Short mmCIF file of C-alpha atoms in Angstrom, two decimals:
data_model
loop_
_atom_site.label_atom_id
_atom_site.label_comp_id
_atom_site.label_asym_id
_atom_site.label_seq_id
_atom_site.Cartn_x
_atom_site.Cartn_y
_atom_site.Cartn_z
CA MET E 79 -33.31 -96.27 -53.24
CA ASN E 80 -32.28 -95.21 -49.75
CA THR E 81 -30.33 -91.94 -49.98
CA VAL E 82 -30.02 -91.35 -46.22
CA LEU E 83 -26.43 -91.97 -45.15
CA LEU E 84 -26.61 -90.80 -41.56
CA SER E 85 -29.39 -90.95 -38.96
CA VAL E 86 -28.83 -88.68 -35.92
CA VAL E 87 -30.85 -89.95 -32.97
CA VAL E 88 -31.40 -87.43 -30.20
CA PRO E 89 -33.10 -88.70 -26.99
CA VAL E 90 -34.79 -85.77 -25.19
CA TYR E 91 -35.68 -85.38 -21.54
CA ALA E 92 -35.87 -82.24 -19.38
CA VAL E 93 -33.40 -80.19 -21.44
CA GLU E 94 -35.59 -77.30 -22.60
CA GLY E 95 -32.73 -74.82 -21.98
CA TYR E 96 -30.38 -76.74 -24.28
CA LEU E 97 -32.56 -78.36 -26.87
CA TYR E 98 -32.61 -75.79 -29.64
CA GLN E 99 -28.83 -75.35 -29.47
CA CYS E 100 -28.38 -79.08 -29.98
CA LEU E 101 -30.81 -79.29 -32.92
CA GLU E 102 -29.40 -76.23 -34.60
CA SER E 103 -25.88 -77.47 -34.33
CA ILE E 104 -26.79 -80.64 -36.25
CA ARG E 105 -28.25 -78.76 -39.20
CA ALA E 106 -25.76 -75.86 -39.27
CA GLY E 107 -23.69 -75.40 -42.45
CA LEU E 108 -25.05 -78.41 -44.36
CA SER E 109 -25.20 -78.15 -48.11
CA PRO E 110 -28.46 -79.19 -49.84
CA ALA E 111 -26.82 -82.51 -50.85
CA ASP E 112 -25.67 -83.21 -47.27
CA THR E 113 -29.03 -82.21 -45.85
CA ALA E 114 -30.61 -84.89 -48.10
CA ALA E 115 -28.17 -87.46 -46.77
CA VAL E 116 -28.96 -86.77 -43.09
CA GLU E 117 -32.11 -87.43 -41.00
CA VAL E 118 -32.59 -86.23 -37.45
CA ILE E 119 -34.84 -88.29 -35.17
CA ALA E 120 -35.70 -86.76 -31.82
CA VAL E 121 -37.28 -88.99 -29.12
CA ASP E 122 -39.37 -87.25 -26.51
CA ASP E 123 -38.88 -89.56 -23.56
CA ALA E 124 -42.07 -88.30 -21.87
CA SER E 125 -40.21 -85.19 -20.91
CA PRO E 126 -41.91 -83.33 -17.96
CA ASP E 127 -41.11 -79.90 -19.29
CA SER E 128 -41.92 -78.24 -22.62
CA CYS E 129 -39.48 -80.27 -24.71
CA GLY E 130 -42.29 -82.20 -26.47
CA ASP E 131 -43.95 -79.04 -27.65
CA MET E 132 -40.62 -77.57 -28.61
CA LEU E 133 -39.81 -80.55 -30.81
CA ASP E 134 -43.18 -80.39 -32.58
CA SER E 135 -42.74 -76.67 -33.17
CA TYR E 136 -39.20 -77.20 -34.53
CA ALA E 137 -40.36 -80.06 -36.79
CA ALA E 138 -43.15 -77.81 -38.16
CA ARG E 139 -40.59 -75.23 -39.15
CA HIS E 140 -37.94 -77.72 -40.39
CA GLY E 141 -39.17 -80.70 -42.38
CA ASP E 142 -35.96 -82.67 -41.77
CA LEU E 143 -36.78 -83.42 -38.08
CA ARG E 144 -38.86 -86.48 -37.20
CA VAL E 145 -40.25 -86.58 -33.68
CA VAL E 146 -41.12 -89.75 -31.69
CA HIS E 147 -43.21 -89.20 -28.53
CA LEU E 148 -43.04 -91.93 -25.93
CA SER E 149 -46.08 -92.35 -23.63
CA GLN E 150 -43.95 -92.98 -20.59
CA ASN E 151 -40.38 -92.31 -19.52
CA VAL E 152 -38.12 -95.24 -20.38
CA GLY E 153 -34.64 -93.82 -19.80
CA LEU E 154 -31.78 -92.86 -22.12
CA GLY E 155 -30.90 -96.26 -23.48
CA LEU E 156 -34.42 -97.36 -24.39
CA ALA E 157 -35.14 -93.93 -25.83
CA ARG E 158 -32.17 -94.36 -28.10
CA ASN E 159 -33.54 -97.79 -29.08
CA ALA E 160 -36.84 -96.15 -30.05
CA GLY E 161 -35.04 -93.70 -32.32
CA LEU E 162 -32.94 -96.45 -33.75
CA ALA E 163 -36.09 -98.39 -34.68
CA GLU E 164 -37.18 -95.40 -36.83
CA ALA E 165 -33.78 -94.87 -38.45
CA ARG E 166 -33.27 -95.29 -42.24
CA GLY E 167 -29.68 -94.21 -42.47
CA GLU E 168 -26.77 -96.49 -43.27
CA TYR E 169 -25.07 -95.14 -40.14
CA VAL E 170 -26.43 -93.91 -36.84
CA TRP E 171 -25.07 -91.26 -34.50
CA PHE E 172 -26.50 -90.95 -31.02
CA VAL E 173 -26.27 -87.29 -29.84
CA ASP E 174 -27.39 -86.31 -26.39
CA SER E 175 -29.80 -83.39 -26.32
CA ASP E 176 -27.90 -81.34 -23.73
CA ASP E 177 -24.75 -81.39 -25.86
CA TRP E 178 -24.00 -79.85 -29.25
CA LEU E 179 -21.83 -80.24 -32.33
CA PRO E 180 -19.16 -77.70 -33.37
CA ALA E 181 -19.74 -76.07 -36.80
CA GLY E 182 -18.93 -78.38 -39.70
CA SER E 183 -18.99 -81.60 -37.66
CA VAL E 184 -21.76 -83.36 -39.59
CA THR E 185 -20.16 -82.44 -42.92
CA GLU E 186 -16.80 -83.86 -41.75
CA VAL E 187 -18.47 -87.03 -40.54
CA LEU E 188 -20.29 -87.56 -43.83
CA THR E 189 -17.02 -87.06 -45.75
CA ALA E 190 -15.28 -89.62 -43.62
CA LEU E 191 -18.15 -92.18 -43.91
CA ARG E 192 -18.21 -91.86 -47.69
CA ARG E 193 -14.48 -92.19 -48.03
CA ASP E 194 -13.72 -94.97 -45.55
CA GLU E 195 -17.00 -96.94 -45.38
CA PRO E 196 -16.19 -98.06 -41.82
CA ASP E 197 -18.16 -100.15 -39.42
CA VAL E 198 -17.38 -97.58 -36.75
CA LEU E 199 -16.13 -93.96 -37.05
CA LEU E 200 -14.59 -92.63 -33.83
CA ILE E 201 -14.56 -88.83 -33.22
CA ASP E 202 -12.83 -86.52 -30.76
CA HIS E 203 -14.66 -84.22 -28.33
CA LEU E 204 -14.13 -81.45 -25.83
CA ARG E 205 -15.59 -81.32 -22.31
CA VAL E 206 -17.44 -78.03 -21.70
CA HIS E 207 -17.90 -76.89 -18.15
CA GLU E 208 -20.83 -74.79 -16.96
CA ASN E 209 -18.61 -71.67 -16.85
CA GLY E 210 -17.75 -72.21 -20.51
CA ARG E 211 -14.24 -73.59 -19.94
CA LEU E 212 -13.18 -76.06 -22.59
CA GLU E 213 -11.16 -79.10 -21.62
CA VAL E 214 -9.53 -81.88 -23.63
CA ASP E 215 -10.73 -85.24 -22.42
CA ALA E 216 -8.06 -87.35 -20.68
CA SER E 217 -8.65 -90.21 -23.19
CA SER E 218 -8.50 -88.14 -26.39
CA HIS E 219 -4.82 -88.93 -26.95
CA VAL E 220 -5.60 -92.59 -27.63
CA LEU E 221 -6.95 -91.53 -31.04
CA GLN E 222 -3.35 -91.09 -32.15
CA ASP E 223 -2.81 -94.86 -31.98
CA THR E 224 -5.42 -96.64 -34.11
CA SER E 225 -4.85 -100.15 -32.73
CA LEU E 226 -7.72 -101.77 -30.93
CA PRO E 227 -5.93 -102.00 -27.54
CA SER E 228 -5.46 -98.21 -27.68
CA LEU E 229 -8.91 -97.32 -28.95
CA LEU E 230 -10.60 -99.42 -26.17
CA ARG E 231 -9.19 -96.82 -23.77
CA LEU E 232 -11.30 -94.07 -25.39
CA GLN E 233 -14.08 -92.75 -23.22
CA HIS E 234 -16.80 -95.41 -23.63
CA THR E 235 -19.79 -93.41 -24.68
CA ALA E 236 -22.30 -93.80 -27.49
CA TRP E 237 -21.88 -90.25 -28.84
CA ASN E 238 -18.18 -90.48 -29.76
CA ARG E 239 -18.74 -93.32 -32.22
CA VAL E 240 -20.78 -93.32 -35.42
CA VAL E 241 -21.91 -96.90 -36.05
CA ARG E 242 -23.00 -98.73 -39.22
CA ARG E 243 -26.61 -99.64 -38.54
CA GLY E 244 -26.25 -102.99 -40.24
CA LEU E 245 -23.53 -103.86 -37.71
CA LEU E 246 -26.07 -103.37 -34.86
CA THR E 247 -28.50 -105.65 -36.72
CA GLU E 248 -25.88 -108.31 -37.28
CA LEU E 249 -24.89 -108.28 -33.60
CA ASP E 250 -28.51 -107.96 -32.41
CA LEU E 251 -27.10 -105.17 -30.17
CA ARG E 252 -29.30 -102.56 -28.49
CA PHE E 253 -29.05 -100.35 -25.45
CA GLN E 254 -30.02 -101.94 -22.14
CA PRO E 255 -32.28 -100.30 -19.53
CA GLY E 256 -30.74 -98.52 -16.60
CA TRP E 257 -27.91 -96.09 -15.96
CA TYR E 258 -24.49 -96.63 -17.55
CA GLU E 259 -26.21 -97.98 -20.61
CA ASP E 260 -23.21 -97.12 -22.73
CA VAL E 261 -21.04 -99.81 -21.06
CA PRO E 262 -22.57 -102.92 -22.89
CA PHE E 263 -22.80 -100.97 -26.15
CA SER E 264 -19.63 -98.97 -26.78
CA ASN E 265 -16.98 -101.59 -26.39
CA PRO E 266 -18.85 -104.42 -28.16
CA VAL E 267 -19.37 -102.33 -31.38
CA LEU E 268 -15.68 -101.51 -31.32
CA ILE E 269 -14.56 -105.09 -30.74
CA ALA E 270 -16.88 -106.54 -33.38
CA ALA E 271 -16.07 -103.94 -36.07
CA LYS E 272 -13.92 -105.13 -38.92
CA ARG E 273 -13.28 -101.55 -40.17
CA VAL E 274 -12.72 -98.71 -37.73
CA SER E 275 -11.76 -95.23 -38.78
CA VAL E 276 -10.66 -92.28 -36.63
CA LEU E 277 -11.64 -88.69 -37.34
CA ASP E 278 -9.14 -86.83 -35.23
CA ARG E 279 -11.24 -83.71 -35.11
CA VAL E 280 -13.44 -82.30 -32.38
CA CYS E 281 -16.91 -83.12 -33.55
CA TYR E 282 -18.75 -82.99 -30.21
CA HIS E 283 -19.07 -80.71 -27.21
CA TYR E 284 -19.91 -82.70 -24.11
CA ARG E 285 -21.52 -80.61 -21.38
CA VAL E 286 -20.03 -81.41 -17.95
CA GLY E 287 -21.72 -81.00 -14.57
CA ARG E 288 -25.18 -79.98 -15.81
CA LEU E 289 -27.74 -79.98 -13.03
CA GLY E 290 -29.91 -83.03 -13.52
CA ALA E 291 -27.34 -85.02 -15.54
CA ILE E 292 -26.75 -88.59 -14.37
CA THR E 293 -23.07 -87.95 -13.78
CA ALA E 294 -23.91 -85.03 -11.54
CA THR E 295 -26.70 -86.74 -9.50
CA ARG E 296 -26.24 -88.51 -6.18
CA SER E 297 -28.23 -91.75 -6.34
CA ASP E 298 -28.07 -95.40 -5.55
CA ARG E 299 -28.76 -95.90 -9.22
CA HIS E 300 -25.05 -95.68 -9.77
CA PHE E 301 -24.95 -99.24 -8.48
CA GLU E 302 -26.56 -100.21 -11.82
CA ALA E 303 -23.06 -99.91 -13.33
CA PHE E 304 -22.35 -103.42 -11.98
CA ASP E 305 -25.23 -104.94 -13.91
CA GLN E 306 -24.09 -103.21 -17.11
CA TYR E 307 -20.60 -104.64 -16.75
CA ASP E 308 -22.06 -108.09 -16.15
CA ARG E 309 -23.84 -107.70 -19.50
CA MET E 310 -20.79 -106.44 -21.39
CA LEU E 311 -18.45 -109.06 -20.02
CA ALA E 312 -20.95 -111.82 -20.74
CA TRP E 313 -21.13 -110.67 -24.36
CA VAL E 314 -17.37 -110.72 -24.65
CA ALA E 315 -16.94 -114.07 -22.88
CA ALA E 316 -19.39 -115.72 -25.26
CA ARG E 317 -17.00 -114.90 -28.14
CA ASP E 318 -13.96 -116.57 -26.56
CA PRO E 319 -11.75 -113.45 -26.50
CA GLU E 320 -8.01 -113.47 -26.53
CA PRO E 321 -6.35 -113.21 -23.08
CA TRP E 322 -5.12 -109.66 -23.65
CA LEU E 323 -8.66 -108.46 -24.30
CA ARG E 324 -10.02 -110.07 -21.11
CA HIS E 325 -7.21 -108.43 -19.15
CA GLN E 326 -7.67 -105.01 -20.68
CA LEU E 327 -11.47 -104.93 -20.26
CA PHE E 328 -11.05 -106.09 -16.66
CA THR E 329 -8.62 -103.27 -15.89
CA LEU E 330 -10.82 -100.69 -17.60
CA MET E 331 -13.84 -101.90 -15.58
CA VAL E 332 -12.06 -101.55 -12.29
CA ASN E 333 -10.73 -98.12 -13.23
CA HIS E 334 -14.23 -96.91 -14.17
CA LEU E 335 -15.90 -98.29 -11.04
CA LEU E 336 -13.23 -96.61 -8.84
CA VAL E 337 -13.95 -93.32 -10.59
CA VAL E 338 -17.60 -93.69 -9.61
CA ALA E 339 -16.69 -94.72 -6.09
CA GLY E 340 -14.55 -91.66 -5.51
CA ASN E 341 -17.04 -89.10 -6.91
CA ASP E 342 -18.96 -87.22 -4.19
CA GLY E 343 -21.37 -85.96 -6.89
CA ARG E 344 -22.55 -89.51 -7.58
CA LEU E 345 -22.35 -91.41 -4.29
CA HIS E 346 -23.35 -90.27 -0.88
CA PRO E 347 -20.36 -90.86 1.49
CA ARG E 348 -22.43 -93.32 3.55
CA ARG E 349 -22.83 -95.49 0.42
CA ARG E 350 -19.22 -95.52 -0.60
CA ARG E 351 -18.22 -98.54 1.51
CA ALA E 352 -21.03 -100.61 0.00
CA PHE E 353 -20.02 -99.59 -3.50
CA PHE E 354 -16.38 -100.43 -2.82
CA LYS E 355 -17.48 -103.86 -1.60
CA ARG E 356 -19.27 -104.44 -4.84
CA ILE E 357 -16.16 -103.49 -6.78
CA ALA E 358 -14.17 -106.03 -4.78
CA ALA E 359 -16.78 -108.70 -5.51
CA HIS E 360 -16.60 -107.94 -9.25
CA TYR E 361 -12.85 -108.06 -9.03
CA ARG E 362 -12.94 -111.57 -7.61
CA ARG E 363 -15.60 -112.68 -10.11
CA TYR E 364 -13.94 -111.39 -13.26
CA GLN E 365 -10.18 -111.44 -12.56
CA PRO E 366 -8.69 -113.25 -15.56
CA ALA E 367 -6.40 -116.22 -14.97
CA GLY E 368 -2.85 -115.14 -14.54
CA HIS E 369 -3.83 -111.49 -14.16
CA VAL E 370 -1.18 -109.28 -12.48
CA PRO E 371 -2.59 -106.13 -10.93
CA ASP E 372 -1.41 -103.26 -13.08
CA GLY E 373 -3.72 -100.44 -12.03
CA GLY E 374 -1.71 -99.12 -9.08
CA ILE E 375 -2.33 -99.18 -5.34
CA LYS E 376 -6.08 -98.69 -5.58
CA HIS E 377 -6.43 -101.93 -7.59
CA CYS E 378 -4.41 -103.71 -4.93
CA LEU E 379 -6.71 -102.36 -2.21
CA VAL E 380 -9.75 -103.55 -4.17
CA ARG E 381 -8.16 -107.00 -4.60
CA LEU E 382 -7.58 -107.07 -0.84
CA ASN E 383 -11.09 -105.75 -0.17
CA SER E 384 -9.60 -103.15 2.16
CA TYR E 385 -11.99 -100.30 2.37
CA PRO E 386 -10.38 -98.62 5.41
CA MET E 387 -7.04 -98.30 3.57
CA TYR E 388 -8.86 -97.08 0.43
CA ALA E 389 -10.75 -94.45 2.41
CA GLY E 390 -7.51 -93.27 4.05
CA LEU E 391 -5.73 -93.07 0.72
CA ARG E 392 -8.61 -91.19 -0.87
CA HIS E 393 -8.64 -88.68 2.00
CA ALA E 394 -4.89 -88.09 1.74
CA TYR E 395 -5.04 -87.74 -2.03
CA ARG E 396 -7.79 -85.08 -1.74
CA ILE E 397 -5.64 -83.04 0.66
CA VAL E 398 -2.72 -83.16 -1.77
CA LYS E 399 -4.96 -82.26 -4.73
CA SER E 400 -6.61 -79.27 -2.97
CA ASP E 401 -4.64 -77.03 -5.42
CA PRO E 402 -5.38 -78.81 -8.70
CA GLU E 403 -3.25 -78.56 -11.76
CA PRO E 404 -4.72 -76.58 -14.68
CA SER E 405 -6.59 -78.49 -17.36
CA PRO E 406 -4.69 -79.49 -20.50
CA ALA E 407 -4.65 -76.80 -23.13
CA VAL E 408 -7.08 -77.18 -25.94
CA ARG E 409 -5.34 -77.75 -29.25
CA PRO E 410 -6.03 -74.85 -31.61
CA SER E 411 -6.81 -77.23 -34.44
CA LEU E 412 -7.94 -80.82 -34.14
CA ALA E 413 -8.64 -81.36 -37.80
CA SER E 414 -6.89 -84.08 -39.69
CA SER E 415 -7.74 -86.74 -42.28
CA PRO E 416 -9.52 -89.89 -40.95
CA ARG E 417 -7.18 -92.82 -40.52
CA PRO E 418 -8.20 -96.55 -40.80
CA ALA E 419 -7.65 -98.41 -37.57
CA GLN E 420 -5.75 -101.63 -37.40
CA ALA E 421 -8.06 -104.62 -37.34
CA ALA E 422 -7.70 -106.90 -34.38
CA PRO E 423 -9.74 -110.16 -34.17
CA ILE E 424 -11.53 -111.02 -30.98
CA ARG E 425 -9.76 -114.36 -30.82
#
């Protein structure tokens, strides 16, 4: 009889300064019973540093860590797939190896899974800057409304949702190669789930701005976001979604791509025009029938394919924001009982 309730999959690449903190945070504070219900699978994605040896050494000291060594680097999404293929748990949680879990997180997640038996369990997180500053994510407030239209506005990452492994099998859903691999994964699991629960508690610390992280790396590989949205929207379209869902996913896509376009840490300024043109092309390709632009002036400029006006607006906005407002205060306690989300069919 399978007694593993939760498989924690940790893809590992060039994070030797953060790896032990991540692994220790998963095991911290677990009772013997909970330890027996959890397995940790670390995937060495042909890491060029000492991570592979660190994992083997850790596994030798702690029998509850299983290590998978890949012969060549395949990237974050496919490394997650390799860990998923080894998983035995009823649920799977993808934890990035440069992040870590606050004390008690795994225990709280196990309690919620046993109580609610959801298809997907959503958790809250904090953004942690390199100087140690904690910041509430701008999307965290959507967890207060457990309807699907609200929850789709949660930051679309793999690590803020614990997924029933059988659901992934039923959907034949895996991560795709390339950057922005979370896009065709995170929304489909939420849309397809019949039972979604929310654990309104910070169970994850997301490291922001780490040197070497994809979101802090200038590269043309950020253009791969367009392919990932093609995959996600094709998956949704094949299921004949209701009009509201088409409209919402379209708006979220444009919002996300505009964030990438405006980020100097991701795109070289000389590549911003080309990226904007790709956004405009995706806008024309995927704009739902009867869609009324509801994303503000930037959406209108994308619809008009007006890069000069966008560039001027961006420059003016940056001058105004040269004295930024302070980050939202971190709530002293984010613990509460999990709440079942309201089911919403795809059609």
